[in-house]
CSV table of C-alpha atoms and ligand atoms in Angstrom, one decimal:
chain,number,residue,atom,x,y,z
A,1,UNK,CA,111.1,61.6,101.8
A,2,UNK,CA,107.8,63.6,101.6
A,3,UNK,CA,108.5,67.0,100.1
A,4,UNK,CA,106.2,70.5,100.7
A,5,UNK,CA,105.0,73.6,102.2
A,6,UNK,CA,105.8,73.5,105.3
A,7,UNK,CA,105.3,76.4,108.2
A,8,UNK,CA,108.4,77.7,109.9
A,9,UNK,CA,109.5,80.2,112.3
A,10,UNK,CA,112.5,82.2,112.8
A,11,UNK,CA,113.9,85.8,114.8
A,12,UNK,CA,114.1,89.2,112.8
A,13,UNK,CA,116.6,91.9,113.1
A,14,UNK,CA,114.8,93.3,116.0
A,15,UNK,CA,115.0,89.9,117.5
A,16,UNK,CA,111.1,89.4,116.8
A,17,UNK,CA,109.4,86.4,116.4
A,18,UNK,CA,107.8,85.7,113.4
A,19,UNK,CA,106.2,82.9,111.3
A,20,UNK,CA,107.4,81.4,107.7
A,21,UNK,CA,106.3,79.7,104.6
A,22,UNK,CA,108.8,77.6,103.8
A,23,UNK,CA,109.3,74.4,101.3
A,24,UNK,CA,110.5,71.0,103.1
A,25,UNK,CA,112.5,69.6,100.3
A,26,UNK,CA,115.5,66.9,100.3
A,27,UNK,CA,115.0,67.1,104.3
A,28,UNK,CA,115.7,71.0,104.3
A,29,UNK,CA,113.3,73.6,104.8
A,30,UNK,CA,113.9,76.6,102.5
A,31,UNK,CA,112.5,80.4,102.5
A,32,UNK,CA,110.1,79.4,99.8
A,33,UNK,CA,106.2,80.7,99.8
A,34,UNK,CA,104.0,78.5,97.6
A,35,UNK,CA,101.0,79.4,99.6
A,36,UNK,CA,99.6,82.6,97.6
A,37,UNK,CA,97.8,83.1,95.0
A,38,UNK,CA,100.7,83.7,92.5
A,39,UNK,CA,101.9,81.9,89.4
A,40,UNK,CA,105.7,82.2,91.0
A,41,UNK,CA,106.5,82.1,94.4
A,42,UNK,CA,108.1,84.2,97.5
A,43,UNK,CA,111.8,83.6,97.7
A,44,UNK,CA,114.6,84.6,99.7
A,45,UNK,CA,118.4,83.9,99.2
A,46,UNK,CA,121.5,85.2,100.5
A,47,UNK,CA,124.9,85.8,98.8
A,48,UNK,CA,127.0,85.2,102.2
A,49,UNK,CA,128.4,89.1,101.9
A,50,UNK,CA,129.2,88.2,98.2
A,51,UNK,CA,127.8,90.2,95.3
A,52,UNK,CA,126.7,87.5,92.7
A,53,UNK,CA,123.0,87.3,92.4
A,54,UNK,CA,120.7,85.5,93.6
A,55,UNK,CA,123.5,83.8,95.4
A,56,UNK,CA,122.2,80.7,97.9
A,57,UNK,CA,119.0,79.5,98.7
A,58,UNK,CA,117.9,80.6,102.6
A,59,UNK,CA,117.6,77.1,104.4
A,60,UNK,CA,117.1,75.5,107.5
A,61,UNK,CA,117.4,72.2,108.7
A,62,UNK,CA,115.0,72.4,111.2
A,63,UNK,CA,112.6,74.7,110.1
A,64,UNK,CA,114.0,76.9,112.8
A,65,UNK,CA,115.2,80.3,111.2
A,66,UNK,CA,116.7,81.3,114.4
A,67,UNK,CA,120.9,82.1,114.2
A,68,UNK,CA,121.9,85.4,114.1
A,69,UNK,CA,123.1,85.1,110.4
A,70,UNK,CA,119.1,84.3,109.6
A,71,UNK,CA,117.6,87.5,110.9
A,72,UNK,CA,118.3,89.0,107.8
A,73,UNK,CA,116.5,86.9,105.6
A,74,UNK,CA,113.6,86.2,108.1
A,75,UNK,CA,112.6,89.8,107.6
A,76,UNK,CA,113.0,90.0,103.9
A,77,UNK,CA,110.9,86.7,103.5
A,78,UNK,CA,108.2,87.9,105.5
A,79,UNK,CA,108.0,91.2,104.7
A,80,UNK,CA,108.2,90.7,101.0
A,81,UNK,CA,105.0,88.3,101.8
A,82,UNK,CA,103.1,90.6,104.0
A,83,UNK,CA,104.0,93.8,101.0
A,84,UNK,CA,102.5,91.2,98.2
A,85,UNK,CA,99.2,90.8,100.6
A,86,UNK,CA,99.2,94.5,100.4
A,87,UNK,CA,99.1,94.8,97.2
A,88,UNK,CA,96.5,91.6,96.8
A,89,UNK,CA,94.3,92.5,99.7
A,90,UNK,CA,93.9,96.4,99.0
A,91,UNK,CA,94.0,96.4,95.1
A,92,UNK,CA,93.9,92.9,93.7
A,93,UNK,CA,97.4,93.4,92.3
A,94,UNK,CA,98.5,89.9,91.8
A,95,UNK,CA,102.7,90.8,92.7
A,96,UNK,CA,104.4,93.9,91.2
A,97,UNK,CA,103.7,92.7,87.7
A,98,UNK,CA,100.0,92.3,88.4
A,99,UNK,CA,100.9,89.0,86.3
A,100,UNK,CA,101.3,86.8,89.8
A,101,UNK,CA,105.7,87.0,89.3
A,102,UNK,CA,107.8,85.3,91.6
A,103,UNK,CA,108.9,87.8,94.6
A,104,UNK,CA,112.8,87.3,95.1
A,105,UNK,CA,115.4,88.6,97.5
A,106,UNK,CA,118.7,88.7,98.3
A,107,UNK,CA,120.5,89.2,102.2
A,108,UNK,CA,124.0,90.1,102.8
A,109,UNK,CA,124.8,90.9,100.0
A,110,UNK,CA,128.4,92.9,99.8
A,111,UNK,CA,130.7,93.9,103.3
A,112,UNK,CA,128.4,95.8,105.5
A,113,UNK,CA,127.0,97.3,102.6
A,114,UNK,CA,124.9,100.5,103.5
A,115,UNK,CA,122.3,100.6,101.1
A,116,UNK,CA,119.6,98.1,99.6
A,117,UNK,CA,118.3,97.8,95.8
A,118,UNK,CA,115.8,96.3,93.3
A,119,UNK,CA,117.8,95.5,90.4
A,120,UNK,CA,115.4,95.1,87.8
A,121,UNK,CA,114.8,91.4,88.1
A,122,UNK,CA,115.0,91.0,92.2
A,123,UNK,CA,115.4,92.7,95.6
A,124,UNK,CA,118.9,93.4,97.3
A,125,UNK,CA,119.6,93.7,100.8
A,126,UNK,CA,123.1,94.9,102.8
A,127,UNK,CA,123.7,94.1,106.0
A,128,UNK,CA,124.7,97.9,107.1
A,129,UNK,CA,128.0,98.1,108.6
A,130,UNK,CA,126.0,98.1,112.5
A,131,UNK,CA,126.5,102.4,113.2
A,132,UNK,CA,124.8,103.5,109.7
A,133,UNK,CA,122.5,100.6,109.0
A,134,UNK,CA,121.8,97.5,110.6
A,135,UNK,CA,120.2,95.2,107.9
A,136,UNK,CA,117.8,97.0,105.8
A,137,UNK,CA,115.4,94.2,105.5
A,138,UNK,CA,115.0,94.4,109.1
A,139,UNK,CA,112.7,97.7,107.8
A,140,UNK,CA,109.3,96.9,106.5
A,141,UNK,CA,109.2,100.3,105.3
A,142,UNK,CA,112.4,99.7,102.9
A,143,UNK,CA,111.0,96.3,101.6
A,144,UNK,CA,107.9,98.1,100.6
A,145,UNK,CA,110.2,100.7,99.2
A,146,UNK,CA,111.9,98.4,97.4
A,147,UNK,CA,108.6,96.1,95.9
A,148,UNK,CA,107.5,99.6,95.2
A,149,UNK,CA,110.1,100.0,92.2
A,150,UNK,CA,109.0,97.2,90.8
A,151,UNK,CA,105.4,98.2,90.7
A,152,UNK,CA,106.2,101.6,89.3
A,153,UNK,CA,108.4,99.7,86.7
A,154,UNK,CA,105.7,97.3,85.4
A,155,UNK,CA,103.0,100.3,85.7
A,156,UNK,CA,104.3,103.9,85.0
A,157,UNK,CA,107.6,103.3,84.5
A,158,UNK,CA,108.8,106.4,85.5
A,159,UNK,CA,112.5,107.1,84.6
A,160,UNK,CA,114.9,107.5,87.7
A,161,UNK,CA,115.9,110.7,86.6
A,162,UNK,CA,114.9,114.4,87.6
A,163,UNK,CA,111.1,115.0,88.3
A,164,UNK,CA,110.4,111.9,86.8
A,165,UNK,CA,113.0,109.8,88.8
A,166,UNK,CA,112.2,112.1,92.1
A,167,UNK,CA,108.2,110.8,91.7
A,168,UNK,CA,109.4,107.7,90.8
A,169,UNK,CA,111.3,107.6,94.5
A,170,UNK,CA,108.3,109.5,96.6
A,171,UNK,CA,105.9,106.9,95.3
A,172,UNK,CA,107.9,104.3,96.7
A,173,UNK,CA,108.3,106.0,100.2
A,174,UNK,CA,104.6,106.7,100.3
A,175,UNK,CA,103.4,103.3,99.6
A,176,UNK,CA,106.1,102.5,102.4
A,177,UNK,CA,103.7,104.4,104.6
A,178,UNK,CA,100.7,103.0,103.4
A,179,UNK,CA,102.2,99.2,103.6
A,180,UNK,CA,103.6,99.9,107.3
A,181,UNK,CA,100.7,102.0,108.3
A,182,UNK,CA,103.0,103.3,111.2
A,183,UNK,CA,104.8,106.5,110.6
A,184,UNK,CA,105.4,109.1,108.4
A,185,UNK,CA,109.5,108.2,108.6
A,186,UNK,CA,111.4,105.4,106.3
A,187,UNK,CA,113.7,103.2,107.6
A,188,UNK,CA,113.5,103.8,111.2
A,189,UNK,CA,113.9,100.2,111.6
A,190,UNK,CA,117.3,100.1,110.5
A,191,UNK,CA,118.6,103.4,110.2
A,192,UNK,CA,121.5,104.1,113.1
A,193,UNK,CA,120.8,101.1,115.3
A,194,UNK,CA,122.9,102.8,118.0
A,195,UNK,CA,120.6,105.8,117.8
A,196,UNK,CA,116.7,106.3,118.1
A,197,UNK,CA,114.5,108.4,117.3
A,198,UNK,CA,115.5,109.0,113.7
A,199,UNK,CA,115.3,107.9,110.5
A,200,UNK,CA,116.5,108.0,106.7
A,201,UNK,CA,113.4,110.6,105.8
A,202,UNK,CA,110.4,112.1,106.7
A,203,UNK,CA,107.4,112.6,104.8
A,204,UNK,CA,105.8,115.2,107.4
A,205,UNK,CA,109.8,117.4,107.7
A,206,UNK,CA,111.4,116.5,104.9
A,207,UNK,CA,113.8,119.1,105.6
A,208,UNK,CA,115.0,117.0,108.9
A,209,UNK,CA,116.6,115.2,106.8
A,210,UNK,CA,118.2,117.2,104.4
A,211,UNK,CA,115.6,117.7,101.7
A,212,UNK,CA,113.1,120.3,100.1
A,213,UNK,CA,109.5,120.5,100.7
A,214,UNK,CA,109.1,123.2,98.6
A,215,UNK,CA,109.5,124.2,94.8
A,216,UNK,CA,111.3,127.3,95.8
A,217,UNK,CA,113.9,124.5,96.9
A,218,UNK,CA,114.2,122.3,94.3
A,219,UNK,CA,117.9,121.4,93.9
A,220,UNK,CA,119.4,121.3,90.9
A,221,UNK,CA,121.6,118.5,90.7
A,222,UNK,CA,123.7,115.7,88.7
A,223,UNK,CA,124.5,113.8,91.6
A,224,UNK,CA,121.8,111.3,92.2
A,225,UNK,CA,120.0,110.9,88.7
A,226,UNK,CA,119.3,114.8,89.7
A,227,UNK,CA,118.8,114.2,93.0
A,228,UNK,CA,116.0,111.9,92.7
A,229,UNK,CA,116.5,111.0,96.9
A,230,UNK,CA,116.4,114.8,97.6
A,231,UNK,CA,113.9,116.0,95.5
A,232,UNK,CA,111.3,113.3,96.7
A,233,UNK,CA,110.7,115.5,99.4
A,234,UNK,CA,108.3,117.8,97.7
A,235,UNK,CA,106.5,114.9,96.7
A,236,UNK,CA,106.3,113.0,99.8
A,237,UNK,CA,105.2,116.3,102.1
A,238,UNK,CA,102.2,116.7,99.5
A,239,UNK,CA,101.4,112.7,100.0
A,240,UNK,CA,101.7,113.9,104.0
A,241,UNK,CA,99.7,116.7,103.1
A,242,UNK,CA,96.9,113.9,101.6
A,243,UNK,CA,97.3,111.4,104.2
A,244,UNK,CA,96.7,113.9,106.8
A,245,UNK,CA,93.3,115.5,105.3
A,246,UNK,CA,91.4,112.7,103.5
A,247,UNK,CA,92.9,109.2,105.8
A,248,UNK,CA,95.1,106.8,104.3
A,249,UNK,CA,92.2,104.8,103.0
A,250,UNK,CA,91.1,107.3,100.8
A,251,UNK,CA,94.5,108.4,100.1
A,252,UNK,CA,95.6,104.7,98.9
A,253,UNK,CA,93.1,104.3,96.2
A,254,UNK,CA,94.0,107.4,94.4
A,255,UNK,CA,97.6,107.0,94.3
A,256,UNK,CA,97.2,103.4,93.5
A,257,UNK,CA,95.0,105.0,90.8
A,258,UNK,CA,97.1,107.5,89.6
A,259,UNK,CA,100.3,105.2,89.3
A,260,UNK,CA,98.5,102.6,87.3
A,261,UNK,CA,96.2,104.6,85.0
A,262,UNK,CA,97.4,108.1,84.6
A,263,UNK,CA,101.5,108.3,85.3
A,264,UNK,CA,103.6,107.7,81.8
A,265,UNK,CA,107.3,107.1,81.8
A,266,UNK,CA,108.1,111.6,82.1
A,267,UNK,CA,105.4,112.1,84.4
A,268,UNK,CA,106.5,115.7,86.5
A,269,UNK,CA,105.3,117.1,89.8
A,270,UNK,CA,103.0,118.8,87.6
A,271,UNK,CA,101.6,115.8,86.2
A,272,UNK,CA,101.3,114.2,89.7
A,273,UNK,CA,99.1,116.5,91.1
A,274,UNK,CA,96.7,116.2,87.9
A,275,UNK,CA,97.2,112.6,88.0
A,276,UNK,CA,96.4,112.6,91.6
A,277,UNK,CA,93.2,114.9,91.5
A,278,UNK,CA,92.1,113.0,88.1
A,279,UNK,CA,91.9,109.9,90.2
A,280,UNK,CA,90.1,111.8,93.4
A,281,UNK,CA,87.2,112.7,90.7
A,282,UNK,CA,87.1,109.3,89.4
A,283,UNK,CA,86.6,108.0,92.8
A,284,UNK,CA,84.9,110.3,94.8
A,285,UNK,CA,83.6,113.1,92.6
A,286,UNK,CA,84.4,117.0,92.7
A,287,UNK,CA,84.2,116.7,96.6
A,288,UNK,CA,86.5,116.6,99.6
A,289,UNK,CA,89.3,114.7,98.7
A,290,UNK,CA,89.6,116.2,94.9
A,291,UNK,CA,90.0,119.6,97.5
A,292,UNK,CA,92.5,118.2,99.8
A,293,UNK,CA,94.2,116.8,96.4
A,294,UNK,CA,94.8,120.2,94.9
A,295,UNK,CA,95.4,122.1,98.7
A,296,UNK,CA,98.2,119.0,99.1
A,297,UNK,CA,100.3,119.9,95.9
A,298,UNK,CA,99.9,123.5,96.3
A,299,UNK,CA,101.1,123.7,99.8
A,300,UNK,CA,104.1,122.7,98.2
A,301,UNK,CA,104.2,125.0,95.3
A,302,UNK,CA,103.0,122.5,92.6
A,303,UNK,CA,100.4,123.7,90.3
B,401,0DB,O1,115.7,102.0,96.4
B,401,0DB,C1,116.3,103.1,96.5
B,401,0DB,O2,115.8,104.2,96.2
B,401,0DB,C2,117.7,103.2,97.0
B,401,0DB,C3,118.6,102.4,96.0
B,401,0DB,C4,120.0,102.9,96.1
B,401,0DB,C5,120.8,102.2,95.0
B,401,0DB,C6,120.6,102.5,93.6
B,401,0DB,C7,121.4,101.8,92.7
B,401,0DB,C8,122.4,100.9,93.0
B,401,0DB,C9,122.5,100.6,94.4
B,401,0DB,C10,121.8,101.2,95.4
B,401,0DB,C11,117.8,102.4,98.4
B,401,0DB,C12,117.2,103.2,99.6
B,401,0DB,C13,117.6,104.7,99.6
B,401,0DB,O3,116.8,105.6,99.7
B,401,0DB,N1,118.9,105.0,99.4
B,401,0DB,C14,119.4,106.4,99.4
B,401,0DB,C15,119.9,106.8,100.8
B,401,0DB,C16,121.1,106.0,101.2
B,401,0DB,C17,121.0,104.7,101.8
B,401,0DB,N2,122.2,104.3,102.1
B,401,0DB,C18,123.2,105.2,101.7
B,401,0DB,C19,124.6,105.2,101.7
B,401,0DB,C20,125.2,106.4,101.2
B,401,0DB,C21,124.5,107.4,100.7
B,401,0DB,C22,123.1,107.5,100.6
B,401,0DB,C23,122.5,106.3,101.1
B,401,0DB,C24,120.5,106.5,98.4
B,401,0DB,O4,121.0,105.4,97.9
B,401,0DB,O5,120.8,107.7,98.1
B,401,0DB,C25,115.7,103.1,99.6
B,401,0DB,C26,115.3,102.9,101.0
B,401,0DB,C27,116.5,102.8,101.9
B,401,0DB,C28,117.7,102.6,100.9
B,402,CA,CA1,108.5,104.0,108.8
B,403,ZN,ZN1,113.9,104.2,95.9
């Protein structure tokens, strides 16, 4: 039998059409990208609301991704393939390793598990138990998220822990807003299915969702690796801030910039902002957007 790429389709969460690279092999079609540029591939599993990892190959016997139980892994497939283009397209990253690494994922993983994950090696995905979260790969903005950690891993490294941890966790939601190119919310997509209008956070009111965007209101914390998903909101309303004055064009190039050449493993706010205004002058001189930069991070009491 002849074996291959082969080009599927399938329904996301939202019940959108989308297309797929998949892999004919043995006479089923698997969630299996060979067609980028990448030494590994783009790969998508699911562990059937188990929690051992990477559990079972996505397949299909028809090339058809289109049951309700495939929504999940439609999304994570092709957003994890349109987050690597980002990172190709706008910067020449070759996947979150910039070494071309296989891009893996994992749907239903645990009993309408709330929450979603990249464990070091792969990304994780719940299914949401339908009134908090429907399933978070339905949410570009939480795949990017996600792919985010691993680029922070193999570039800064930033520990999940305090400032550190809490930069670690804004860089991640505003690349989400730079990959989505939408909103200034994550997980809209798949936060509170019964309700719209919200989201899990916001990068222009942080505070509408429970978190500082201000020094003065840094909290103090054990909980969370010291609160990392709290304190991100300082960070993320100075990316707002950036976005807002220079155009997330400009914007992209100096955090991309600043995560791969500046940031170290214990970077702070403080360090950000330098990082970030380090990278404006390397880009585009003592001008505008070094301005905006340093107006950005003191807005929010960084200095
Ligand atoms: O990647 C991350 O930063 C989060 C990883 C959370 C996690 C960490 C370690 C083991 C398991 C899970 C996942 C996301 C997150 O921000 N989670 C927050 C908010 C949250 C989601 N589901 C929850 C359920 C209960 C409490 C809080 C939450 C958290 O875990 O705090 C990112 C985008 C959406 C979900
Ligand atoms: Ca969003
Ligand atoms: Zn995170």
């Amino acid at each position: 039998t002849d074996a291959g790429a082969a080009s599927g389709y399938g329904y996301g969460v939202l019940g959108d059409y989308k297309e797929l690279n998949t892999y004919l092999s043995n006479g089923s079609y698997f969630l299996y990208d060979v067609t980028n540029p990448m030494n590994g591939v783009i790969e998508t599993f699911t562990a059937e609301n188990g929690t051992y990892l990477p559990g079972y190959r996505s397949s299909d016997s028809n090339n058809a991704f289109t049951s309700g139980n495939q929504a999940a892994a439609v999304d994570a497939h092709a957003y994890a393939d349109q987050t690597y283009d980002y990172f190709y397209n706008t910067f020449g990253r070759n996947s979150y390793d910039g070494n071309g690494s296989s891009i893996r994922s994992t749907v239903h993983y645990g009993s309408n598990y709330n929450n979603a994950f990249w464990n070091g090696q792969q990304m994780v995905y719940g299914d949401g138990d339908g009134s908090t979260f429907a399933p978070l790969s339905g949410a570009l903005d939480i795949v990017a998220h996600e792919l985010t950690h691993a680029v922070t891993d193999y570039s800064a490294g930033l520990v999940y822990q305090d400032q550190p941890g809490a930069l670690n966790e804004s860089l991640s939601d505003v690349f989400s807003v730079f990959v989505e190119r939408e909103d200034y919310l994550l997980g809209e997509d798949a936060y509170t299915p019964r309700r719209s209008g919200d989201a899990l956070r916001s990068l222009s009111n942080p505070p509408a969702y429970g978190q500082p965007e201000h020094m003065d209101d840094y909290v103090y914390t054990n909980a969370d690796n010291g609160g990392v998903h709290t304190n991100s909101g300082i960070p993320n309303k100075a990316g707002y801030n950036t976005i807002e004055s220079i155009g997330v064009a400009k914007a992209e190039k100096i955090y991309y910039r600043a995560l791969t050449v500046y940031l170290g493993a214990y970077s702070n706010f403080s360090d950000a902002r330098a990082a970030l205004l380090q990278s404006a002058a390397d880009l585009y001189g003592n001008g505008s957007e070094y301005d905006a930069v340093a107006n950005a991070w003191s807005n929010v009491g960084v200095y």
